[in-house]
Amino acid sequence: MDYIDLRSDTVTKPTEEMRKAMYNADVGDDVYGDDPTVNRLERMIADILEKEDAIFVPSGTFANQLALFTHCERGNEVILGDDTHIVQHEAGAASVIAGVQLRTIETDKGVLPPEKVLERIRKVEDIHFPKTGLICLENAHSNGRAIPLENFEKIRKIADDYNIPIHLDGARIFNASIALGVEPKEIAKYADSVSVCLSKGLCAPIGSLLVGSKEFIQDARKKRKIMGGGLRQAGIIAAAGIVALEKMRSRLVEDHENAKYLAKRLEEFGYINIVEQVDINMVFFRINKKFDENKFLDYLYKNGIKINPSEDGIFRFVTHYWIKRKDIDRVIELMKEFFEALE
Ligand SMILES: *Cc1c(COP(=O)(O)O)cnc(C)c1O
C-alpha cells in the first residue's frame, strides 16, 4: 500500500533519477579522497553557499555534531536557542562527542534575542568560567519558520566583537531561502560553518554536508574519522545528493504552497487552529475538540495515512515531494469523516 505519509520530509524515498544516478555512479575510496562523485558533491555545495570547502557526512545530526567537535575544545560553552534541533533532538550528543556545555536561551518563536546572546558571552578570563566556543543558529527553524536575516546580522556583529564563530544548522536552508526570497548564500554568509540535509525535502536517501573554510574542513576530516564517518565508496550515495542539489531545490516551493493549502483546509473545521506561521513545508495545529487520539491515528492509518502523535497537544503535518494536492484533499475528507462521526 502506498501511504500518504505526513510524518516528516525525511520519509521521502529517492526518485527514479536518483536511483539511476546511484547505479551509474563513478566511485573511489573517499577516505583517500579518491571518490570523484563525493568530491563533485562537496564542490557543488561549497559553490552554492560560497564557502571554501565541504565534507560529506551520513546525517544532519552528524554534520552538526562534527561542527561542534571541530569548532570547540572540551569544556567550551555553546550558546544557542533552547528549541533548536541540537538541544532537543540530538540525544545529548554535544556532551558525549564534543564534550561541550550547551548554554541555552529562550527564543521568540525560534528567533534568538541578540541582547541575550551578548549577555551569555563569557567576556573575561576567570578560572571559574568556561570559554564561549561557538554560537549556533538554525534556519529554517524546526518550528517551521524562516528566521529573518536582520536577526542573523545582529548576532554576527556580536560574535565578531568577541571573536566567536557561528555555526548554522541549515538542515532546511533551501526551504528558508525560498521562504525569505534570498539566495542560500545570503543566509550562509552570516555563519562560519553550515550543515545541510540532502535527505529531507530534497529526497536523497542518505547524507548531509558540512560547509566552511578550507582549514575548518581539513580539521573536520580528521574529526569525522574519529566519529567513524570516513566512508569508502560513498559516491554511491553522493550521486543521489548531486541530483538533490541540481534538480530538487527549486521545486520545494510546491511543498510550501501545499502546506499553505493544507493549513487553509484545516481552518475549514472551525475547531482547528494553526499555531505557527506557515513559512515552509510544515503545518502545526491544535484540535480544540474532545476526541480519542489513538482512535484518530488508527482511523487515518487504516485509510492509508500516516501521521505522528501530537506533542503537547500539537500536531505537525509535513508536505514533501510525494504529497500531492489530491492527497491533502483525501486527508481532509477523512478527518471530516472522523470528527463528524463523533457528533
Ligand atoms: C532533521 C534536522 C537535523 C538532522 O537530522 P538527521 O535526522 O540527523 O539527518 C538537524 N537540524 C534540523 C533543524 C533538522 O530539522
mmCIF file of C-alpha atoms and ligand atoms in Angstrom:
data_model
loop_
_atom_site.group_PDB
_atom_site.id
_atom_site.type_symbol
_atom_site.label_atom_id
_atom_site.label_comp_id
_atom_site.label_asym_id
_atom_site.label_seq_id
_atom_site.Cartn_x
_atom_site.Cartn_y
_atom_site.Cartn_z
ATOM 1 C CA MET A 1 0.000 0.000 0.000
ATOM 2 C CA ASP A 2 1.202 3.486 -0.863
ATOM 3 C CA TYR A 3 0.653 5.543 2.254
ATOM 4 C CA ILE A 4 0.109 9.288 2.337
ATOM 5 C CA ASP A 5 2.905 9.945 4.800
ATOM 6 C CA LEU A 6 2.733 13.314 6.562
ATOM 7 C CA ARG A 7 5.091 12.443 9.433
ATOM 8 C CA SER A 8 8.147 14.193 8.036
ATOM 9 C CA ASP A 9 10.002 15.180 4.873
ATOM 10 C CA THR A 10 12.598 12.563 5.842
ATOM 11 C CA VAL A 11 10.235 9.815 4.647
ATOM 12 C CA THR A 12 10.891 10.848 1.040
ATOM 13 C CA LYS A 13 12.147 7.888 -0.965
ATOM 14 C CA PRO A 14 14.677 8.609 -3.734
ATOM 15 C CA THR A 15 13.367 9.472 -7.196
ATOM 16 C CA GLU A 16 13.896 7.280 -10.292
ATOM 17 C CA GLU A 17 16.596 9.678 -11.475
ATOM 18 C CA MET A 18 18.421 9.297 -8.152
ATOM 19 C CA ARG A 19 18.251 5.506 -8.337
ATOM 20 C CA LYS A 20 19.751 5.587 -11.841
ATOM 21 C CA ALA A 21 22.469 8.048 -10.791
ATOM 22 C CA MET A 22 23.353 5.793 -7.860
ATOM 23 C CA TYR A 23 23.565 2.734 -10.105
ATOM 24 C CA ASN A 24 25.835 4.509 -12.550
ATOM 25 C CA ALA A 25 27.972 6.443 -10.036
ATOM 26 C CA ASP A 26 31.701 6.674 -10.630
ATOM 27 C CA VAL A 27 33.276 5.805 -7.254
ATOM 28 C CA GLY A 28 36.570 5.540 -5.379
ATOM 29 C CA ASP A 29 37.777 5.374 -1.788
ATOM 30 C CA ASP A 30 36.677 8.630 -0.183
ATOM 31 C CA VAL A 31 38.955 8.180 2.848
ATOM 32 C CA TYR A 32 41.831 8.546 0.342
ATOM 33 C CA GLY A 33 39.952 11.483 -1.213
ATOM 34 C CA ASP A 34 39.538 9.362 -4.358
ATOM 35 C CA ASP A 35 35.790 9.342 -4.856
ATOM 36 C CA PRO A 36 35.028 11.647 -7.813
ATOM 37 C CA THR A 37 31.285 11.737 -7.077
ATOM 38 C CA VAL A 38 31.761 12.725 -3.423
ATOM 39 C CA ASN A 39 34.330 15.331 -4.482
ATOM 40 C CA ARG A 40 31.898 16.764 -7.020
ATOM 41 C CA LEU A 41 29.077 16.942 -4.474
ATOM 42 C CA GLU A 42 31.314 18.658 -1.910
ATOM 43 C CA ARG A 43 32.481 21.207 -4.521
ATOM 44 C CA MET A 44 28.909 21.807 -5.597
ATOM 45 C CA ILE A 45 27.579 22.725 -2.124
ATOM 46 C CA ALA A 46 30.652 24.841 -1.330
ATOM 47 C CA ASP A 47 29.972 26.849 -4.509
ATOM 48 C CA ILE A 48 26.241 27.192 -3.807
ATOM 49 C CA LEU A 49 26.909 28.549 -0.313
ATOM 50 C CA GLU A 50 30.056 30.475 -1.324
ATOM 51 C CA LYS A 51 32.321 28.766 1.188
ATOM 52 C CA GLU A 52 35.773 27.336 0.503
ATOM 53 C CA ASP A 53 35.144 23.669 1.128
ATOM 54 C CA ALA A 54 32.701 20.996 2.268
ATOM 55 C CA ILE A 55 32.591 17.489 3.696
ATOM 56 C CA PHE A 56 30.033 14.738 3.117
ATOM 57 C CA VAL A 57 28.618 13.009 6.225
ATOM 58 C CA PRO A 58 25.920 10.408 6.937
ATOM 59 C CA SER A 59 23.300 12.585 8.673
ATOM 60 C CA GLY A 60 22.282 16.057 9.795
ATOM 61 C CA THR A 61 22.991 15.191 13.413
ATOM 62 C CA PHE A 62 26.446 14.030 12.343
ATOM 63 C CA ALA A 63 27.057 17.323 10.497
ATOM 64 C CA ASN A 64 26.003 19.448 13.487
ATOM 65 C CA GLN A 65 27.970 17.404 15.999
ATOM 66 C CA LEU A 66 31.021 17.411 13.729
ATOM 67 C CA ALA A 67 30.743 21.219 13.609
ATOM 68 C CA LEU A 68 30.663 21.463 17.412
ATOM 69 C CA PHE A 69 33.516 18.960 17.695
ATOM 70 C CA THR A 70 35.638 20.893 15.186
ATOM 71 C CA HIS A 71 34.946 24.452 16.395
ATOM 72 C CA CYS A 72 35.195 23.759 20.131
ATOM 73 C CA GLU A 73 37.540 22.452 22.803
ATOM 74 C CA ARG A 74 36.192 20.196 25.553
ATOM 75 C CA GLY A 75 34.620 22.280 28.299
ATOM 76 C CA ASN A 76 33.721 25.158 25.972
ATOM 77 C CA GLU A 77 30.299 26.677 26.150
ATOM 78 C CA VAL A 78 27.988 26.845 23.127
ATOM 79 C CA ILE A 79 25.247 29.479 23.026
ATOM 80 C CA LEU A 80 22.035 28.518 21.220
ATOM 81 C CA GLY A 81 18.235 28.520 21.351
ATOM 82 C CA ASP A 82 16.614 26.058 23.742
ATOM 83 C CA ASP A 83 14.233 24.936 20.973
ATOM 84 C CA THR A 84 16.947 24.030 18.454
ATOM 85 C CA HIS A 85 17.458 20.600 16.947
ATOM 86 C CA ILE A 86 20.920 20.375 18.559
ATOM 87 C CA VAL A 87 19.372 20.792 22.022
ATOM 88 C CA GLN A 88 16.082 18.964 21.526
ATOM 89 C CA HIS A 89 16.665 16.158 19.065
ATOM 90 C CA GLU A 90 20.304 15.043 19.044
ATOM 91 C CA ALA A 91 20.198 12.749 22.077
ATOM 92 C CA GLY A 92 22.597 14.860 24.150
ATOM 93 C CA ALA A 93 25.396 14.212 21.635
ATOM 94 C CA ALA A 94 27.159 17.526 22.315
ATOM 95 C CA SER A 95 28.124 16.332 25.779
ATOM 96 C CA VAL A 96 29.261 12.933 24.511
ATOM 97 C CA ILE A 97 31.208 13.852 21.368
ATOM 98 C CA ALA A 98 32.479 17.439 21.580
ATOM 99 C CA GLY A 99 32.299 17.442 25.401
ATOM 100 C CA VAL A 100 30.818 20.938 25.447
ATOM 101 C CA GLN A 101 28.276 22.618 27.662
ATOM 102 C CA LEU A 102 25.150 23.943 25.955
ATOM 103 C CA ARG A 103 24.065 27.366 27.237
ATOM 104 C CA THR A 104 20.509 27.658 26.038
ATOM 105 C CA ILE A 105 18.423 30.772 25.577
ATOM 106 C CA GLU A 106 14.655 31.001 25.359
ATOM 107 C CA THR A 107 13.790 32.119 21.836
ATOM 108 C CA ASP A 108 10.977 34.247 20.487
ATOM 109 C CA LYS A 109 9.363 31.636 18.212
ATOM 110 C CA GLY A 110 12.781 30.438 17.085
ATOM 111 C CA VAL A 111 14.387 33.888 16.946
ATOM 112 C CA LEU A 112 17.388 34.169 19.275
ATOM 113 C CA PRO A 113 17.307 37.592 21.029
ATOM 114 C CA PRO A 114 20.700 39.238 20.263
ATOM 115 C CA GLU A 115 20.844 41.009 23.651
ATOM 116 C CA LYS A 116 20.527 37.640 25.401
ATOM 117 C CA VAL A 117 23.367 36.219 23.303
ATOM 118 C CA LEU A 118 25.525 39.184 24.291
ATOM 119 C CA GLU A 119 24.606 38.674 27.946
ATOM 120 C CA ARG A 120 25.652 34.997 27.871
ATOM 121 C CA ILE A 121 29.066 35.509 26.256
ATOM 122 C CA ARG A 122 31.938 34.968 28.730
ATOM 123 C CA LYS A 123 33.727 38.262 28.454
ATOM 124 C CA VAL A 124 36.577 37.848 30.911
ATOM 125 C CA GLU A 125 39.151 35.199 31.674
ATOM 126 C CA ASP A 126 38.416 33.635 35.045
ATOM 127 C CA ILE A 127 39.386 30.169 36.219
ATOM 128 C CA HIS A 128 35.716 29.573 37.088
ATOM 129 C CA PHE A 129 34.397 30.348 33.618
ATOM 130 C CA PRO A 130 34.110 28.108 30.579
ATOM 131 C CA LYS A 131 35.158 29.755 27.333
ATOM 132 C CA THR A 132 32.397 30.642 24.874
ATOM 133 C CA GLY A 133 33.403 28.496 21.905
ATOM 134 C CA LEU A 134 30.514 28.818 19.485
ATOM 135 C CA ILE A 135 27.095 30.317 18.749
ATOM 136 C CA CYS A 136 24.575 28.155 16.845
ATOM 137 C CA LEU A 137 21.707 29.379 14.673
ATOM 138 C CA GLU A 138 19.027 27.403 12.827
ATOM 139 C CA ASN A 139 17.271 28.317 9.544
ATOM 140 C CA ALA A 140 14.683 27.251 8.604
ATOM 141 C CA HIS A 141 13.865 26.576 12.234
ATOM 142 C CA SER A 142 12.400 23.183 13.132
ATOM 143 C CA ASN A 143 9.270 25.059 14.269
ATOM 144 C CA GLY A 144 8.630 25.686 10.561
ATOM 145 C CA ARG A 145 9.657 29.329 10.484
ATOM 146 C CA ALA A 146 12.135 31.063 8.252
ATOM 147 C CA ILE A 147 14.191 33.303 10.541
ATOM 148 C CA PRO A 148 14.588 36.916 9.303
ATOM 149 C CA LEU A 149 18.152 37.764 8.339
ATOM 150 C CA GLU A 150 18.192 41.078 10.250
ATOM 151 C CA ASN A 151 18.428 38.870 13.335
ATOM 152 C CA PHE A 152 21.418 36.968 11.920
ATOM 153 C CA GLU A 153 23.108 40.260 11.069
ATOM 154 C CA LYS A 154 22.861 41.469 14.669
ATOM 155 C CA ILE A 155 24.159 38.201 16.102
ATOM 156 C CA ARG A 156 27.038 38.129 13.583
ATOM 157 C CA LYS A 157 28.114 41.579 14.747
ATOM 158 C CA ILE A 158 28.139 40.480 18.400
ATOM 159 C CA ALA A 159 30.046 37.291 17.508
ATOM 160 C CA ASP A 160 32.647 39.329 15.619
ATOM 161 C CA ASP A 161 33.085 41.718 18.555
ATOM 162 C CA TYR A 162 34.103 38.763 20.722
ATOM 163 C CA ASN A 163 35.742 36.658 18.028
ATOM 164 C CA ILE A 164 33.325 33.742 18.384
ATOM 165 C CA PRO A 165 32.478 31.531 15.387
ATOM 166 C CA ILE A 166 28.892 30.847 14.303
ATOM 167 C CA HIS A 167 27.533 27.508 13.109
ATOM 168 C CA LEU A 168 24.267 27.481 11.179
ATOM 169 C CA ASP A 169 22.090 24.377 11.284
ATOM 170 C CA GLY A 170 20.806 24.691 7.745
ATOM 171 C CA ALA A 171 19.195 21.255 7.510
ATOM 172 C CA ARG A 172 16.411 23.069 5.619
ATOM 173 C CA ILE A 173 18.394 26.058 4.318
ATOM 174 C CA PHE A 174 16.856 25.720 0.830
ATOM 175 C CA ASN A 175 13.363 25.923 2.308
ATOM 176 C CA ALA A 176 14.456 29.031 4.217
ATOM 177 C CA SER A 177 15.944 30.522 1.064
ATOM 178 C CA ILE A 178 12.641 30.160 -0.799
ATOM 179 C CA ALA A 179 10.577 31.461 2.120
ATOM 180 C CA LEU A 180 12.832 34.507 2.583
ATOM 181 C CA GLY A 181 13.223 35.126 -1.147
ATOM 182 C CA VAL A 182 17.035 35.208 -0.997
ATOM 183 C CA GLU A 183 19.833 33.034 -2.391
ATOM 184 C CA PRO A 184 21.050 30.336 0.055
ATOM 185 C CA LYS A 185 24.491 32.011 0.175
ATOM 186 C CA GLU A 186 22.815 35.149 1.581
ATOM 187 C CA ILE A 187 21.803 33.063 4.608
ATOM 188 C CA ALA A 188 25.107 31.177 4.811
ATOM 189 C CA LYS A 189 27.203 34.351 4.801
ATOM 190 C CA TYR A 190 26.419 35.039 8.478
ATOM 191 C CA ALA A 191 27.929 31.703 9.533
ATOM 192 C CA ASP A 192 31.427 30.203 9.587
ATOM 193 C CA SER A 193 30.046 26.730 9.055
ATOM 194 C CA VAL A 194 26.729 25.429 7.750
ATOM 195 C CA SER A 195 25.158 21.970 7.850
ATOM 196 C CA VAL A 196 22.772 20.983 5.052
ATOM 197 C CA CYS A 197 20.489 17.910 4.810
ATOM 198 C CA LEU A 198 20.077 16.127 1.490
ATOM 199 C CA SER A 199 17.691 13.504 2.843
ATOM 200 C CA LYS A 200 14.719 15.696 3.766
ATOM 201 C CA GLY A 201 12.627 17.538 1.192
ATOM 202 C CA LEU A 202 15.355 17.032 -1.414
ATOM 203 C CA CYS A 203 14.611 13.261 -1.442
ATOM 204 C CA ALA A 204 18.153 11.859 -1.296
ATOM 205 C CA PRO A 205 18.133 8.576 0.655
ATOM 206 C CA ILE A 206 21.083 9.398 2.940
ATOM 207 C CA GLY A 207 23.502 12.230 3.536
ATOM 208 C CA SER A 208 24.289 15.685 4.805
ATOM 209 C CA LEU A 209 27.061 18.168 4.185
ATOM 210 C CA LEU A 210 29.111 20.435 6.401
ATOM 211 C CA VAL A 211 30.492 23.550 4.738
ATOM 212 C CA GLY A 212 33.154 26.036 5.872
ATOM 213 C CA SER A 213 36.673 27.359 5.351
ATOM 214 C CA LYS A 214 39.384 25.156 3.858
ATOM 215 C CA GLU A 215 41.166 24.907 7.203
ATOM 216 C CA PHE A 216 37.966 24.120 9.116
ATOM 217 C CA ILE A 217 37.011 21.324 6.710
ATOM 218 C CA GLN A 218 40.533 19.923 6.871
ATOM 219 C CA ASP A 219 40.184 19.664 10.667
ATOM 220 C CA ALA A 220 36.690 18.246 10.259
ATOM 221 C CA ARG A 221 38.036 15.410 8.064
ATOM 222 C CA LYS A 222 40.092 14.129 10.970
ATOM 223 C CA LYS A 223 37.234 14.585 13.421
ATOM 224 C CA ARG A 224 34.873 12.765 11.041
ATOM 225 C CA LYS A 225 37.310 9.832 11.067
ATOM 226 C CA ILE A 226 37.257 9.841 14.884
ATOM 227 C CA MET A 227 33.453 9.687 14.742
ATOM 228 C CA GLY A 228 33.616 6.682 12.390
ATOM 229 C CA GLY A 229 32.273 8.681 9.484
ATOM 230 C CA GLY A 230 35.070 8.042 6.993
ATOM 231 C CA LEU A 231 33.106 6.227 4.290
ATOM 232 C CA ARG A 232 34.645 4.358 1.364
ATOM 233 C CA GLN A 233 32.760 4.228 -1.984
ATOM 234 C CA ALA A 234 30.375 6.879 -0.702
ATOM 235 C CA GLY A 235 29.854 8.117 -4.265
ATOM 236 C CA ILE A 236 27.012 5.596 -4.470
ATOM 237 C CA ILE A 237 25.012 7.798 -2.091
ATOM 238 C CA ALA A 238 26.598 11.114 -3.046
ATOM 239 C CA ALA A 239 25.274 10.557 -6.582
ATOM 240 C CA ALA A 240 21.718 10.935 -5.270
ATOM 241 C CA GLY A 241 22.846 14.052 -3.401
ATOM 242 C CA ILE A 242 24.000 15.622 -6.665
ATOM 243 C CA VAL A 243 20.553 15.048 -8.189
ATOM 244 C CA ALA A 244 19.061 16.518 -4.988
ATOM 245 C CA LEU A 245 21.062 19.733 -5.345
ATOM 246 C CA GLU A 246 20.635 20.026 -9.109
ATOM 247 C CA LYS A 247 17.013 19.052 -9.574
ATOM 248 C CA MET A 248 15.114 19.122 -6.303
ATOM 249 C CA ARG A 249 15.810 22.544 -4.792
ATOM 250 C CA SER A 250 13.596 24.770 -6.893
ATOM 251 C CA ARG A 251 10.546 22.516 -6.568
ATOM 252 C CA LEU A 252 10.459 22.937 -2.762
ATOM 253 C CA VAL A 253 8.201 25.908 -3.472
ATOM 254 C CA GLU A 254 5.433 23.398 -4.339
ATOM 255 C CA ASP A 255 5.743 21.850 -0.863
ATOM 256 C CA HIS A 256 5.398 25.313 0.687
ATOM 257 C CA GLU A 257 2.291 26.039 -1.409
ATOM 258 C CA ASN A 258 0.829 22.657 -0.477
ATOM 259 C CA ALA A 259 1.468 23.366 3.215
ATOM 260 C CA LYS A 260 -0.372 26.701 2.916
ATOM 261 C CA TYR A 261 -3.220 24.920 1.121
ATOM 262 C CA LEU A 262 -3.323 22.268 3.860
ATOM 263 C CA ALA A 263 -3.438 24.964 6.560
ATOM 264 C CA LYS A 264 -6.312 26.706 4.773
ATOM 265 C CA ARG A 265 -8.274 23.450 4.501
ATOM 266 C CA LEU A 266 -7.662 22.668 8.200
ATOM 267 C CA GLU A 267 -9.090 26.053 9.124
ATOM 268 C CA GLU A 268 -12.401 24.996 7.493
ATOM 269 C CA PHE A 269 -13.023 22.794 10.526
ATOM 270 C CA GLY A 270 -13.624 25.789 12.784
ATOM 271 C CA TYR A 271 -12.201 23.992 15.821
ATOM 272 C CA ILE A 272 -8.690 23.527 14.437
ATOM 273 C CA ASN A 273 -6.209 26.333 14.867
ATOM 274 C CA ILE A 274 -2.862 26.724 13.174
ATOM 275 C CA VAL A 275 -0.309 27.551 15.857
ATOM 276 C CA GLU A 276 2.762 28.580 13.829
ATOM 277 C CA GLN A 277 3.182 30.767 10.814
ATOM 278 C CA VAL A 278 3.386 28.516 7.724
ATOM 279 C CA ASP A 279 6.657 29.618 6.074
ATOM 280 C CA ILE A 280 7.909 26.308 4.715
ATOM 281 C CA ASN A 281 6.526 22.771 4.359
ATOM 282 C CA MET A 282 5.196 22.277 7.876
ATOM 283 C CA VAL A 283 1.818 22.904 9.441
ATOM 284 C CA PHE A 284 1.496 22.885 13.238
ATOM 285 C CA PHE A 285 -2.017 22.827 14.651
ATOM 286 C CA ARG A 286 -4.213 22.141 17.632
ATOM 287 C CA ILE A 287 -7.582 20.333 17.527
ATOM 288 C CA ASN A 288 -9.861 22.025 20.052
ATOM 289 C CA LYS A 289 -12.299 19.195 20.497
ATOM 290 C CA LYS A 290 -12.632 16.205 22.759
ATOM 291 C CA PHE A 291 -11.549 13.048 20.917
ATOM 292 C CA ASP A 292 -9.541 9.888 21.376
ATOM 293 C CA GLU A 293 -6.188 10.488 19.700
ATOM 294 C CA ASN A 294 -5.321 6.808 19.380
ATOM 295 C CA LYS A 295 -8.607 6.184 17.567
ATOM 296 C CA PHE A 296 -7.879 9.158 15.314
ATOM 297 C CA LEU A 297 -4.386 7.890 14.421
ATOM 298 C CA ASP A 298 -5.785 4.398 13.900
ATOM 299 C CA TYR A 299 -8.582 5.603 11.647
ATOM 300 C CA LEU A 300 -6.185 7.520 9.417
ATOM 301 C CA TYR A 301 -3.704 4.647 9.346
ATOM 302 C CA LYS A 302 -6.388 2.147 8.330
ATOM 303 C CA ASN A 303 -7.236 4.510 5.489
ATOM 304 C CA GLY A 304 -3.658 4.783 4.265
ATOM 305 C CA ILE A 305 -2.465 7.919 6.071
ATOM 306 C CA LYS A 306 0.488 8.091 8.428
ATOM 307 C CA ILE A 307 0.825 10.944 10.918
ATOM 308 C CA ASN A 308 2.819 11.394 14.120
ATOM 309 C CA PRO A 309 1.115 11.559 17.515
ATOM 310 C CA SER A 310 0.685 15.098 18.851
ATOM 311 C CA GLU A 311 3.405 16.639 21.038
ATOM 312 C CA ASP A 312 1.933 18.639 23.928
ATOM 313 C CA GLY A 313 -1.362 18.650 22.049
ATOM 314 C CA ILE A 314 0.195 19.999 18.852
ATOM 315 C CA PHE A 315 0.124 18.049 15.591
ATOM 316 C CA ARG A 316 2.663 18.561 12.818
ATOM 317 C CA PHE A 317 1.870 17.662 9.203
ATOM 318 C CA VAL A 318 4.733 17.891 6.724
ATOM 319 C CA THR A 319 4.373 18.185 2.943
ATOM 320 C CA HIS A 320 7.007 16.903 0.514
ATOM 321 C CA TYR A 321 7.712 15.554 -2.980
ATOM 322 C CA TRP A 322 5.421 12.542 -2.574
ATOM 323 C CA ILE A 323 2.437 14.573 -1.282
ATOM 324 C CA LYS A 324 0.185 15.992 -3.976
ATOM 325 C CA ARG A 325 -2.879 18.271 -3.722
ATOM 326 C CA LYS A 326 -5.256 15.328 -4.077
ATOM 327 C CA ASP A 327 -3.558 13.609 -1.126
ATOM 328 C CA ILE A 328 -4.242 16.660 1.017
ATOM 329 C CA ASP A 329 -7.892 16.646 -0.076
ATOM 330 C CA ARG A 330 -8.084 12.967 0.854
ATOM 331 C CA VAL A 331 -6.653 13.655 4.341
ATOM 332 C CA ILE A 332 -9.146 16.497 4.937
ATOM 333 C CA GLU A 333 -12.036 14.320 3.736
ATOM 334 C CA LEU A 334 -11.081 11.501 6.128
ATOM 335 C CA MET A 335 -10.572 13.886 9.046
ATOM 336 C CA LYS A 336 -14.025 15.340 8.406
ATOM 337 C CA GLU A 337 -15.477 11.819 8.369
ATOM 338 C CA PHE A 338 -13.774 11.002 11.674
ATOM 339 C CA PHE A 339 -14.857 14.145 13.507
ATOM 340 C CA GLU A 340 -18.393 14.189 12.093
ATOM 341 C CA ALA A 341 -18.900 10.629 13.343
ATOM 342 C CA LEU A 342 -18.207 11.901 16.879
ATOM 343 C CA GLU A 343 -21.168 14.271 16.806
HETATM 344 C C1 LIG B 1 16.461 16.970 10.572
HETATM 345 C C2 LIG B 1 17.261 18.010 11.186
HETATM 346 C C3 LIG B 1 18.590 17.772 11.560
HETATM 347 C C4 LIG B 1 19.324 16.463 11.413
HETATM 348 O O1 LIG B 1 18.642 15.369 11.162
HETATM 349 P P1 LIG B 1 19.140 13.878 10.882
HETATM 350 O O2 LIG B 1 17.890 13.143 11.109
HETATM 351 O O3 LIG B 1 20.218 13.565 11.836
HETATM 352 O O4 LIG B 1 19.622 13.839 9.472
HETATM 353 C C5 LIG B 1 19.285 18.816 12.106
HETATM 354 N N1 LIG B 1 18.726 20.009 12.271
HETATM 355 C C6 LIG B 1 17.466 20.282 11.902
HETATM 356 C C7 LIG B 1 16.931 21.660 12.090
HETATM 357 C C8 LIG B 1 16.688 19.284 11.371
HETATM 358 O O5 LIG B 1 15.436 19.555 11.029
#
